[in-house]
Coordinates of C-alpha atoms and ligand atoms in Angstrom, one line a residue:
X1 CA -14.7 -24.0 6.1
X2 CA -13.6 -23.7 9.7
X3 CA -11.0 -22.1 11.3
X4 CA -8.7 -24.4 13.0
X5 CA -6.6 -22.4 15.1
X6 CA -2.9 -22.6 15.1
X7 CA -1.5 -25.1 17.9
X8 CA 1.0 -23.5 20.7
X9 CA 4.1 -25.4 18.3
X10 CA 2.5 -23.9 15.0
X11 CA 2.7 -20.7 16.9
X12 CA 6.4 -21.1 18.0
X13 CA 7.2 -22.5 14.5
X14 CA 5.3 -19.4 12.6
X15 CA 7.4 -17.1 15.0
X16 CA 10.7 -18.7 14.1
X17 CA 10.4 -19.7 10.8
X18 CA 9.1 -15.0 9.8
X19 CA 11.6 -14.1 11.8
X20 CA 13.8 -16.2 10.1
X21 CA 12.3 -15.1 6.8
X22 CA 13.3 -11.5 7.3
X23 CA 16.9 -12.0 8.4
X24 CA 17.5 -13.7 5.3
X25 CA 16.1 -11.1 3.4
X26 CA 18.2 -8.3 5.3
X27 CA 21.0 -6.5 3.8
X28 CA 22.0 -4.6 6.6
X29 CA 19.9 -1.4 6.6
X30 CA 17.1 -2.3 4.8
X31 CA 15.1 -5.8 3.9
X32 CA 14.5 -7.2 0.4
X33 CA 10.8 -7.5 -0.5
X34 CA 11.3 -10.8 -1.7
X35 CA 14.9 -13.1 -2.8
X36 CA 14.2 -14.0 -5.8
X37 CA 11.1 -12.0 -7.7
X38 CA 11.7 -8.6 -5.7
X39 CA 15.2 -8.4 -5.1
X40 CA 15.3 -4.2 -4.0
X41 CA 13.4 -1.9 -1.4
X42 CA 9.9 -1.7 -1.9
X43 CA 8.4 1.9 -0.1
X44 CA 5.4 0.0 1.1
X45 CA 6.5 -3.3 1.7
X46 CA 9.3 -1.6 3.9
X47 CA 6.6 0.2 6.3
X48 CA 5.0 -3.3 6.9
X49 CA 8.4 -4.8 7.2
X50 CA 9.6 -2.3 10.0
X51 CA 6.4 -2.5 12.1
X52 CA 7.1 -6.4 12.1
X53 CA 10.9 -6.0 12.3
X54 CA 9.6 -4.4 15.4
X55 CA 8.0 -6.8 17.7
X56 CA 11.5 -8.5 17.5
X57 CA 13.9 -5.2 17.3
X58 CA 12.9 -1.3 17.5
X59 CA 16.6 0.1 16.5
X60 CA 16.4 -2.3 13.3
X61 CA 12.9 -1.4 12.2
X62 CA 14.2 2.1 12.4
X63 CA 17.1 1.5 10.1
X64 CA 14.4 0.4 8.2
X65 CA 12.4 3.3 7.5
X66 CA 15.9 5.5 8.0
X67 CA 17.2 3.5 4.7
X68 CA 13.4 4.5 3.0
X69 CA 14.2 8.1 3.3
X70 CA 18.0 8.5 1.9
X71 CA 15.5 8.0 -1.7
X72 CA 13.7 10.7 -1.2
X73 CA 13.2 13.1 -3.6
X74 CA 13.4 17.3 -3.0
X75 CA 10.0 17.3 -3.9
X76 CA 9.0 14.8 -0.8
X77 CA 8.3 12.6 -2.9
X78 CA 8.9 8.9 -1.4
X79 CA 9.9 6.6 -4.6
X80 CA 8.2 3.2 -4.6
X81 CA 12.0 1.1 -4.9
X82 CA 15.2 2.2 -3.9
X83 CA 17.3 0.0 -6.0
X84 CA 20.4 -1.9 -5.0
X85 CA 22.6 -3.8 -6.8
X86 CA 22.2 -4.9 -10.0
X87 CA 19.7 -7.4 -10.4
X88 CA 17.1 -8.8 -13.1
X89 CA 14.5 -7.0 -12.1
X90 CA 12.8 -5.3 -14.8
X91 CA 12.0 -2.2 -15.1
X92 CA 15.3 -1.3 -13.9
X93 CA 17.8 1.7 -13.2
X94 CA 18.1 2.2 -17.1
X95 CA 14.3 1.9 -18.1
X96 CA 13.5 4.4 -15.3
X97 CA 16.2 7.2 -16.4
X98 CA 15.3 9.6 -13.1
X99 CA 18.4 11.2 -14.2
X100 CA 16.1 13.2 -15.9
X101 CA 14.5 14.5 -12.7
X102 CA 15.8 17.5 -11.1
X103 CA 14.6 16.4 -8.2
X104 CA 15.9 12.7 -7.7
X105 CA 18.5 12.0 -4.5
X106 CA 21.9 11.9 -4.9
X107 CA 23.4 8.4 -4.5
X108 CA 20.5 6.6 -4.7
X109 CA 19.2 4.6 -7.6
X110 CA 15.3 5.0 -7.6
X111 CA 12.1 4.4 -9.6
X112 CA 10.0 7.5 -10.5
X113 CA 6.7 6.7 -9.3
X114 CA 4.9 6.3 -5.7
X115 CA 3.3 3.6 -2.9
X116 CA 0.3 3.9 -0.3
X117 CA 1.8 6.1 2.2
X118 CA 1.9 3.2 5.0
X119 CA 5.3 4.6 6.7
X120 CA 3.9 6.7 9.4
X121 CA 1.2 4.2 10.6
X122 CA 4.5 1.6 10.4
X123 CA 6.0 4.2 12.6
X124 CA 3.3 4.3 15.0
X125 CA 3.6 1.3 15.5
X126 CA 7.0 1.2 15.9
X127 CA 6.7 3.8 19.0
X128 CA 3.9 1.3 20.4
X129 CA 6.7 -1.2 20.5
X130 CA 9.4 0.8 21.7
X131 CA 7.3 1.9 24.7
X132 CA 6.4 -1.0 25.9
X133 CA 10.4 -1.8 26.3
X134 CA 10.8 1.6 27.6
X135 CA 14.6 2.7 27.8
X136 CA 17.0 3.1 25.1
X137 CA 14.6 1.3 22.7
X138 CA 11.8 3.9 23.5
X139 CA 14.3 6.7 23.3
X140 CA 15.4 6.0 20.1
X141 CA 12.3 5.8 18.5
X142 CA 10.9 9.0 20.1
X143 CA 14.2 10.7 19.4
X144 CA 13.6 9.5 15.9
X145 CA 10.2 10.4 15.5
X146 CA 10.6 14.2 16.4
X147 CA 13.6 14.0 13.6
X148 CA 12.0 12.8 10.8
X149 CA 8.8 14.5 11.6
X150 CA 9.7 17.4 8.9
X151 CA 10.3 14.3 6.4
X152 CA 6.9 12.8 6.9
X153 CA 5.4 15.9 6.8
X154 CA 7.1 16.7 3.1
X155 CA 5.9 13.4 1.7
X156 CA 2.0 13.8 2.7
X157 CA 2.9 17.6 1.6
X158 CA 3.8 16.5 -1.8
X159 CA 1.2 13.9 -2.1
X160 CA -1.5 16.4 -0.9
X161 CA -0.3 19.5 -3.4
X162 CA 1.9 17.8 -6.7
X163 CA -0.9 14.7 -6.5
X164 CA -4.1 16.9 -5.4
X165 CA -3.4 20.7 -7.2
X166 CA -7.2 21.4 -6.8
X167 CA -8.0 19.6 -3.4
X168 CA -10.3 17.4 -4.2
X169 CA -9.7 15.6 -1.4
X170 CA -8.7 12.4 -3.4
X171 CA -4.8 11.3 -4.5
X172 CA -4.0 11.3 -7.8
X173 CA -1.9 8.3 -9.5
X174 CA -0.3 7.8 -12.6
X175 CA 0.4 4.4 -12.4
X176 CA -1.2 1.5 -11.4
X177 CA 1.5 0.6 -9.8
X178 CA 1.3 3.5 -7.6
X179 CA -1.9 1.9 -5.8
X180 CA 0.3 -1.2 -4.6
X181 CA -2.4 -3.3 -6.4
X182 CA -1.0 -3.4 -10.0
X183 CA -3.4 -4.9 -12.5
X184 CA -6.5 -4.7 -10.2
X185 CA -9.5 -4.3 -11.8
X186 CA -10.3 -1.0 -10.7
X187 CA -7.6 0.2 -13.1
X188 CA -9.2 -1.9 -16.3
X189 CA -11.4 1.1 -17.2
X190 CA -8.8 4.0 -17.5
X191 CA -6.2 1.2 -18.5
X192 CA -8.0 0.7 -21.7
X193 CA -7.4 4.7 -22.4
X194 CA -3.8 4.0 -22.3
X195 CA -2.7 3.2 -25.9
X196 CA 1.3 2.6 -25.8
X197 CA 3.5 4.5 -28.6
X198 CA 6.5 3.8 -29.5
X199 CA 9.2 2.7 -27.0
X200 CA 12.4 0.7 -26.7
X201 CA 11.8 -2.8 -26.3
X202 CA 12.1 -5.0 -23.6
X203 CA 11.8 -8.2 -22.1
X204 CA 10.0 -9.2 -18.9
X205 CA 11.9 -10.8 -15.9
X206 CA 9.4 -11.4 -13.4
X207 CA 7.9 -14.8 -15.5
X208 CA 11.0 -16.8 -14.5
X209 CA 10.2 -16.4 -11.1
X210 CA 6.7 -17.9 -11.1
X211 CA 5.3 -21.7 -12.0
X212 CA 2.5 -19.9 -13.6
X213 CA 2.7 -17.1 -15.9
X214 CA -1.2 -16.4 -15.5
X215 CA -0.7 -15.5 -12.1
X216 CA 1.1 -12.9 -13.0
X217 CA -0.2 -9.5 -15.1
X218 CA -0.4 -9.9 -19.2
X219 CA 2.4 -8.8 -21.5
X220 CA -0.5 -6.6 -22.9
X221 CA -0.7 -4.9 -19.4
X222 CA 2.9 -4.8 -18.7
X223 CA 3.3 -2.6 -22.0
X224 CA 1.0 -0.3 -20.7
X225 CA 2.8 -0.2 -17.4
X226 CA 6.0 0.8 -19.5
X227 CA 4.4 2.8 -21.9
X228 CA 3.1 4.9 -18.3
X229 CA 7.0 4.6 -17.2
X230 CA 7.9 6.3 -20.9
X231 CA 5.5 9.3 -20.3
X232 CA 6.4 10.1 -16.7
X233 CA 10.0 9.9 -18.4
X234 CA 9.3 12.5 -21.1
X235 CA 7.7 14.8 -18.7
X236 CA 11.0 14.7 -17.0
X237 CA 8.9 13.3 -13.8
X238 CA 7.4 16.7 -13.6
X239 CA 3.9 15.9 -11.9
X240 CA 2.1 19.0 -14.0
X241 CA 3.8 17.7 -17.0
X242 CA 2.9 14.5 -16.4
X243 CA -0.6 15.7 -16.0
X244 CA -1.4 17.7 -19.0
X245 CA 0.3 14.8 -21.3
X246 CA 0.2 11.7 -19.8
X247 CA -2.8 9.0 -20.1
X248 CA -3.5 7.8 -16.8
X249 CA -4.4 9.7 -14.0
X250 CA -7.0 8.8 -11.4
X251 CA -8.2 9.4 -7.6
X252 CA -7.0 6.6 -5.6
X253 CA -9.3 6.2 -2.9
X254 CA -7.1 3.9 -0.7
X255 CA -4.2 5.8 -1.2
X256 CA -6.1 9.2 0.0
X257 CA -7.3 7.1 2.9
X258 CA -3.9 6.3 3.9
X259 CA -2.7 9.8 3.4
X260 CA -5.5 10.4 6.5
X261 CA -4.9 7.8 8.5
X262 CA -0.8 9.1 8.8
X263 CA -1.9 12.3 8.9
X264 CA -3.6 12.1 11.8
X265 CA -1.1 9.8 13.5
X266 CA 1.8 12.6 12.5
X267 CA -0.1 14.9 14.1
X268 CA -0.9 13.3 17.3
X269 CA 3.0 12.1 16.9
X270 CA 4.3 15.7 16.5
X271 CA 1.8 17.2 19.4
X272 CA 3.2 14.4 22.0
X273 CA 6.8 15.4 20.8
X274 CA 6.7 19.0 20.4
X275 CA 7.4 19.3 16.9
X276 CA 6.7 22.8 14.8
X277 CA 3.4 23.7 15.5
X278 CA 2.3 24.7 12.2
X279 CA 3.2 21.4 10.7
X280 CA 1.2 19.5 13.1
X281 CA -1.6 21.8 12.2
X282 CA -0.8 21.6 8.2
X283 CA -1.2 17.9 9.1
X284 CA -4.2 17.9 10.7
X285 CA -5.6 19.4 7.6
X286 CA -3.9 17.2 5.0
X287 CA -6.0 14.4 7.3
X288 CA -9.3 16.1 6.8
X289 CA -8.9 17.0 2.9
X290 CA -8.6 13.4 2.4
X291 CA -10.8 12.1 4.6
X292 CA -14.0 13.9 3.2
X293 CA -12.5 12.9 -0.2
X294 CA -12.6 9.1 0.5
X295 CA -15.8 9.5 2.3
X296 CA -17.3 11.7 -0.7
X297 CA -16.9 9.2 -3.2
X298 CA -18.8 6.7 -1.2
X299 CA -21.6 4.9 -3.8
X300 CA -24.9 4.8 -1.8
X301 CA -26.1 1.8 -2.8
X302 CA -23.4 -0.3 -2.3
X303 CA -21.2 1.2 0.7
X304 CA -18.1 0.9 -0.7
X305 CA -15.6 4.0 -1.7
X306 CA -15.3 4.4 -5.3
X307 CA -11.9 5.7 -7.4
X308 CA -12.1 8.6 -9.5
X309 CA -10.5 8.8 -13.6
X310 CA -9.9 11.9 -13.3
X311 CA -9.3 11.9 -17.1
X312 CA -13.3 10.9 -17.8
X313 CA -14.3 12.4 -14.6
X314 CA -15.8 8.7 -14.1
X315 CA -16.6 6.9 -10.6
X316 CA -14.8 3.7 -11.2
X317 CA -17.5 0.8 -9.1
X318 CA -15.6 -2.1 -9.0
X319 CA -16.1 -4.6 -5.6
X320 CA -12.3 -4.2 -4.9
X321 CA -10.8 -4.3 -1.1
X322 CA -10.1 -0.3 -1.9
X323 CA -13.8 0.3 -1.3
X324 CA -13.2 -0.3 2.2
X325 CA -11.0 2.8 2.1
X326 CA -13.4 4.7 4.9
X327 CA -13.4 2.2 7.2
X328 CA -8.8 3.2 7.4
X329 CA -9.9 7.1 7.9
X330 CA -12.5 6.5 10.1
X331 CA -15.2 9.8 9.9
X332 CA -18.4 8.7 9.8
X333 CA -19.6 6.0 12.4
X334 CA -22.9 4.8 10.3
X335 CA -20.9 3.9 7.4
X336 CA -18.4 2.3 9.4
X337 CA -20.9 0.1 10.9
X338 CA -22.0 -0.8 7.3
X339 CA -18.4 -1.5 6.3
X340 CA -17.7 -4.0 8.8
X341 CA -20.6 -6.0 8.2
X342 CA -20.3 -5.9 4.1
X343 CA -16.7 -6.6 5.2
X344 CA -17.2 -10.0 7.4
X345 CA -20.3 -10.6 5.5
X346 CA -21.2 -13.4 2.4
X347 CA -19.8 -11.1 -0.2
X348 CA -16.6 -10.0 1.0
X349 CA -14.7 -12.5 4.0
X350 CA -17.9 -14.7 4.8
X351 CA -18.2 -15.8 1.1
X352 CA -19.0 -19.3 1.5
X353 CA -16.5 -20.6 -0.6
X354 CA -13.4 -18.8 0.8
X355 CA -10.8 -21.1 2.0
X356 CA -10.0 -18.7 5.0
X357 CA -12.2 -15.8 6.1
X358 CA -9.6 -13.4 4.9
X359 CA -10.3 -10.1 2.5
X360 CA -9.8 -11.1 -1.1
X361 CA -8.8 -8.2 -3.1
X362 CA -11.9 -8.7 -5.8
X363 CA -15.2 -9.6 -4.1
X364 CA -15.6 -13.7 -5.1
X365 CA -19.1 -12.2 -6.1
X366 CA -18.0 -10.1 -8.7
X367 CA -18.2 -11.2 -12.3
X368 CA -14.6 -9.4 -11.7
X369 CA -13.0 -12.2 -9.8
X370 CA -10.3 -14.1 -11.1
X371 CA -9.1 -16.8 -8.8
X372 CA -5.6 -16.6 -9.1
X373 CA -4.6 -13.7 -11.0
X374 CA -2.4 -11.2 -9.0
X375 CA -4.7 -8.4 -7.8
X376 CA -7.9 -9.4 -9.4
X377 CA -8.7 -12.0 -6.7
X378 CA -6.3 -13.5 -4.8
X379 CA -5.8 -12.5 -0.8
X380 CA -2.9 -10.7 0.2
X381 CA -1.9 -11.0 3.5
X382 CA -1.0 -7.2 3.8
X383 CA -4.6 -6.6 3.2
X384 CA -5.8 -8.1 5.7
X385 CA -4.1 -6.5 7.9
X386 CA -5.0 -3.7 7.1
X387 CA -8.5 -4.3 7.4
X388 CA -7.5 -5.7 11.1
X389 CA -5.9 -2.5 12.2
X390 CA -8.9 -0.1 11.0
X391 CA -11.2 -2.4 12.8
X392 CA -9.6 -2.4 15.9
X393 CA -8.9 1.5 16.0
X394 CA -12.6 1.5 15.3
X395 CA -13.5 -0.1 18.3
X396 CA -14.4 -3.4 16.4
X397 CA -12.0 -5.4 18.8
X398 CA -14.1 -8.6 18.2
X399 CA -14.0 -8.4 14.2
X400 CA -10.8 -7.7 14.2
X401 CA -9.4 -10.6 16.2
X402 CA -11.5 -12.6 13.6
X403 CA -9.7 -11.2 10.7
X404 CA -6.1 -11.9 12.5
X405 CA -7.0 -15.5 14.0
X406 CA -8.0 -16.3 9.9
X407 CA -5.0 -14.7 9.0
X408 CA -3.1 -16.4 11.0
X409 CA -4.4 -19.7 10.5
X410 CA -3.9 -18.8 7.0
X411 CA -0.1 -18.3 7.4
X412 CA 0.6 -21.6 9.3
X413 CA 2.3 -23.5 6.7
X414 CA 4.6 -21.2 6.8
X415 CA 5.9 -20.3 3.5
X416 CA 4.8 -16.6 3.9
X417 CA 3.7 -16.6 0.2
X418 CA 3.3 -13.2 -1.4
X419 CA -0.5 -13.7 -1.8
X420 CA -3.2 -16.8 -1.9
X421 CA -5.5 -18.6 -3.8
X422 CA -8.6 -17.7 -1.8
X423 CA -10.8 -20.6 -2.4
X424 CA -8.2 -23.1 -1.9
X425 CA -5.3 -21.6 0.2
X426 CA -3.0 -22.2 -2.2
X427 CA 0.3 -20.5 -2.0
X428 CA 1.0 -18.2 -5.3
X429 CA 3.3 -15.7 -6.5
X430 CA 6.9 -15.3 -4.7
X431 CA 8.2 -17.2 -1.5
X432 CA 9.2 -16.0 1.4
X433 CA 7.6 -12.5 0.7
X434 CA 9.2 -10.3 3.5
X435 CA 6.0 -8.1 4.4
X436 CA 4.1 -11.6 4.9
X437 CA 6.1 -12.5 7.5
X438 CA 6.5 -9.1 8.9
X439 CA 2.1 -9.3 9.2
X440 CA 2.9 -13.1 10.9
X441 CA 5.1 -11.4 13.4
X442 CA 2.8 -8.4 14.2
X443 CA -0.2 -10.7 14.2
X444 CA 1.6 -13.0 16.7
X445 CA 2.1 -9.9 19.0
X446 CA -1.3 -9.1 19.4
X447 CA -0.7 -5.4 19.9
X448 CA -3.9 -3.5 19.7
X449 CA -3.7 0.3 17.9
X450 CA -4.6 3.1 20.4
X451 CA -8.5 4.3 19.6
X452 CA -9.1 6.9 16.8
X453 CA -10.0 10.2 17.9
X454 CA -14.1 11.4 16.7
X455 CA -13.7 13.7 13.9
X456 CA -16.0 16.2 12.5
X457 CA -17.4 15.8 9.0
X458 CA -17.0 18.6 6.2
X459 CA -17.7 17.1 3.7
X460 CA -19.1 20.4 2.1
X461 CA -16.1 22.3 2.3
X462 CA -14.4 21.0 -0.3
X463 CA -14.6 21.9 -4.0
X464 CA -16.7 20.2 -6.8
X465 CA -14.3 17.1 -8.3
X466 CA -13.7 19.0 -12.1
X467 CA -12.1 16.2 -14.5
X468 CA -8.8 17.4 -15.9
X469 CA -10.5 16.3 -19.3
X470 CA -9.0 14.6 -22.0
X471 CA -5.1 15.7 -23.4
Ligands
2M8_501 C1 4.1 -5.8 -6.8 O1 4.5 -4.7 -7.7 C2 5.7 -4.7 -8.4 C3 5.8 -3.4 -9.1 O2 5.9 -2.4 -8.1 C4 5.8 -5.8 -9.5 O3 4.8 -6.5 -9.7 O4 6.9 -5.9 -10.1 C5 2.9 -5.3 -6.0 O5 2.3 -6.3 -5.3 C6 3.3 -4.2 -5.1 O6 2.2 -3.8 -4.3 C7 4.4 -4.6 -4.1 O7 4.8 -3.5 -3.4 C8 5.6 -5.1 -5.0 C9 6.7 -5.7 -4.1 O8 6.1 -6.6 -3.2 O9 5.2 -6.1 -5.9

């Protein structure tokens, strides 16, 4: 189907109506990732929040990311919700029981487990912003950058030792949840290793907030997810603990690719401000680990990155938007090449029956694909995004503006829906979904990420991939 592009009114409207969106979803120094379904701080929704709080206001989109880092933990560790007050979200404060973990912050309520570390690629493009205002705007932001650097740099640390102890050069989860994409298929394999014990009951929340329950993951997945929650709980969120005992653990290859992509920025970040030296040179390192990790576990014959169960020592080949992983750390220019065009081509955003010509997290060619089930399908605004920015700091300005004109288009009935039905547009899952509208803004900008520096492969450097073999 065609792209009709958005008129000059459903432009103004679109503008209005996110920005609109996210006020209502403020709560003074930090944004809800949704009213109703999501009613707390969500680590990576709140770095695509801030970079679209941005293109309206640079001192709130710092507040943002300022409000991120009160729940950090000593360990660097950035939690994937900072909770606020009570709510009906489930898992809660009580499931979680962090007071277990030495480590936790005082005075903030958090979960245990992590997000994709999008904050410092938020950031940069918070600075991009606040430049192009110049004055106070742009010396706030700088001021701020050279302040948190040490922060930034102590989450990659801890994601780069606790989560890769053997530098492999690939992030290790324990959750699904940890990925951002929940119950996607690339988890299916190493989910069905999980095999709950006992636990204290519980009932799930997040059904009342949806018409359809099968949009949503399976009460036999959620107790998986809480069986995971039990175990990080009883190894007293110790990550080597967790490790020796606990029944998920995999190389995620997005979230390594991420790791790369803000390390590199941090480091360019840190040079321009004159922060510590050796950090900026511990960074630059973290960026290369993780970069010949994603592009290491690239499958030949299909081109797309593959996730590692660390448990089986298994490639995990599953045609999920994570495969694109290289294409966000950039390193190798052939295999970028090939990326864009599996990307735009028939089995990934020129499918021929895709409503819009957005990415859908499952490839609608996979015997994989479910329609409109969560993250086995369905597009997700956020992803797309993504995809955008890598492609323009590629160089690929053309296929880029494709992916953002179609994402746009997508988002003109404005009802910013946390993710679509990708053969019919349909609108599923929450309303109003903060880091939707937060992509509308930043897509409405038009801002275009600086280039990515050439990098040198070394790929041979790193050590063998040993599985940490079954418990
Ligand atoms: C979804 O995940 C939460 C658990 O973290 C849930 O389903 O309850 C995912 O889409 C995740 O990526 C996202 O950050 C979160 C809030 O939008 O919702």
């Amino acid at each position: 189907m065609p792209v009709t592009q958005p008129t000059p009114n459903d432009i103004a409207l679109m503008a209005g109506r996110a920005g609109y969106v996210l006020k209502a979803n403020d709560r003074g120094r930090f944004t809800v990732a949704s009213p109703t379904l999501y009613p707390h701080m969500w680590s990576w929704d709140a770095g695509f929040v801030a970079l679209g709080i941005a293109t309206v206001s640079v001192p709130r989109a710092l507040d943002e990311l300022r409000t991120l880092l009160t729940g950090q933990w000593s360990t660097g560790m950035i939690p994937h919700i900072l909770f606020h007050s009570p709510s009906d979200y489930f898992p809660d404060p009580d499931r979680w029981r962090t007071q277990v973990a030495a480590a936790r912050p005082a005075g903030v309520l958090t979960s245990g487990v992590t997000q994709p570390p999008i904050h410092v690629i938020a950031l940069s493009r918070i600075l991009h912003d606040a430049r192009r205002r110049g004055g106070a705007d742009q010396e706030l932001c700088e001021r701020f950058v050279l302040d948190t650097f040490p922060r930034w740099l102590a989450w990659h640390r801890y994601l780069a030792t606790a989560r890769d102890p053997h530098e492999h050069g690939l992030v290790e989860i324990h959750h699904g949840w940890e990925s951002g994409m929940d119950d996607s298929p690339r988890w299916d394999g190493p989910y069905s290793r999980v095999r709950p014990g006992e636990m204290p009951p519980f009932t799930r929340r997040d059904l009342a907030h949806v018409s359809d329950p099968s949009q949503r993951p399976s009460d036999a997945e959620y107790r998986r997810y809480l069986w995971l929650v039990e175990q990080k709980v009883r190894a007293r969120y110790d990550d080597a603990a967790y490790r020796a005992t606990g029944d998920f653990v995999v190389g995620d290859v997005l979230v390594s690719a991420l790791l790369a992509a803000a390390s590199d920025l941090l480091a360019d970040m840190g040079a321009e401000f004159g922060a510590d030296p050796a950090g900026i040179e511990e960074s630059r390192l973290i960026a290369r680990r993780f970069r010949t990790g994603v592009l290491r576990s690239v499958d030949p014959s299909t081109g797309l990155a593959r996730d590692l169960d660390l448990r089986t020592g298994e490639h995990l080949s599953v045609d999920s938007a994570a495969g694109f992983a290289p294409l966000l750390c950039g390193g190798d220019d052939a295999l970028l090449r090939r990326q864009r065009d599996l990307l735009l081509g028939p089995r990934w955003c020129g499918h021929s029956r895709l409503r819009w010509p957005v990415v859908p997290s499952v490839s609608p060619a996979s015997p994989a694909f479910r329609d409109r089930t969560y993250w086995r399908g369905p597009q997700w605004p956020v992803l797309n995004w993504l995809m955008a920015w890598a492609l323009n700091r590629s160089g690929e300005q053309e296929a880029a503006n494709a992916l953002r004109l179609a994402g746009l288009a997508q988002l003109v009935d404005c009802d910013f829906a946390e993710y679509y039905e990708p053969l019919t547009g349909e609108q599923l899952g929450s309303r109003d979904q903060s880091w939707t509208a937060a992509i509308a803004l930043d897509f409405l900008a038009a801002r275009r990420p600086g280039r990515r520096k050439h990098v040198r492969l070394l790929t041979a450097e790193l050590p063998a991939v040993t599985p940490a073999g079954p418990r």
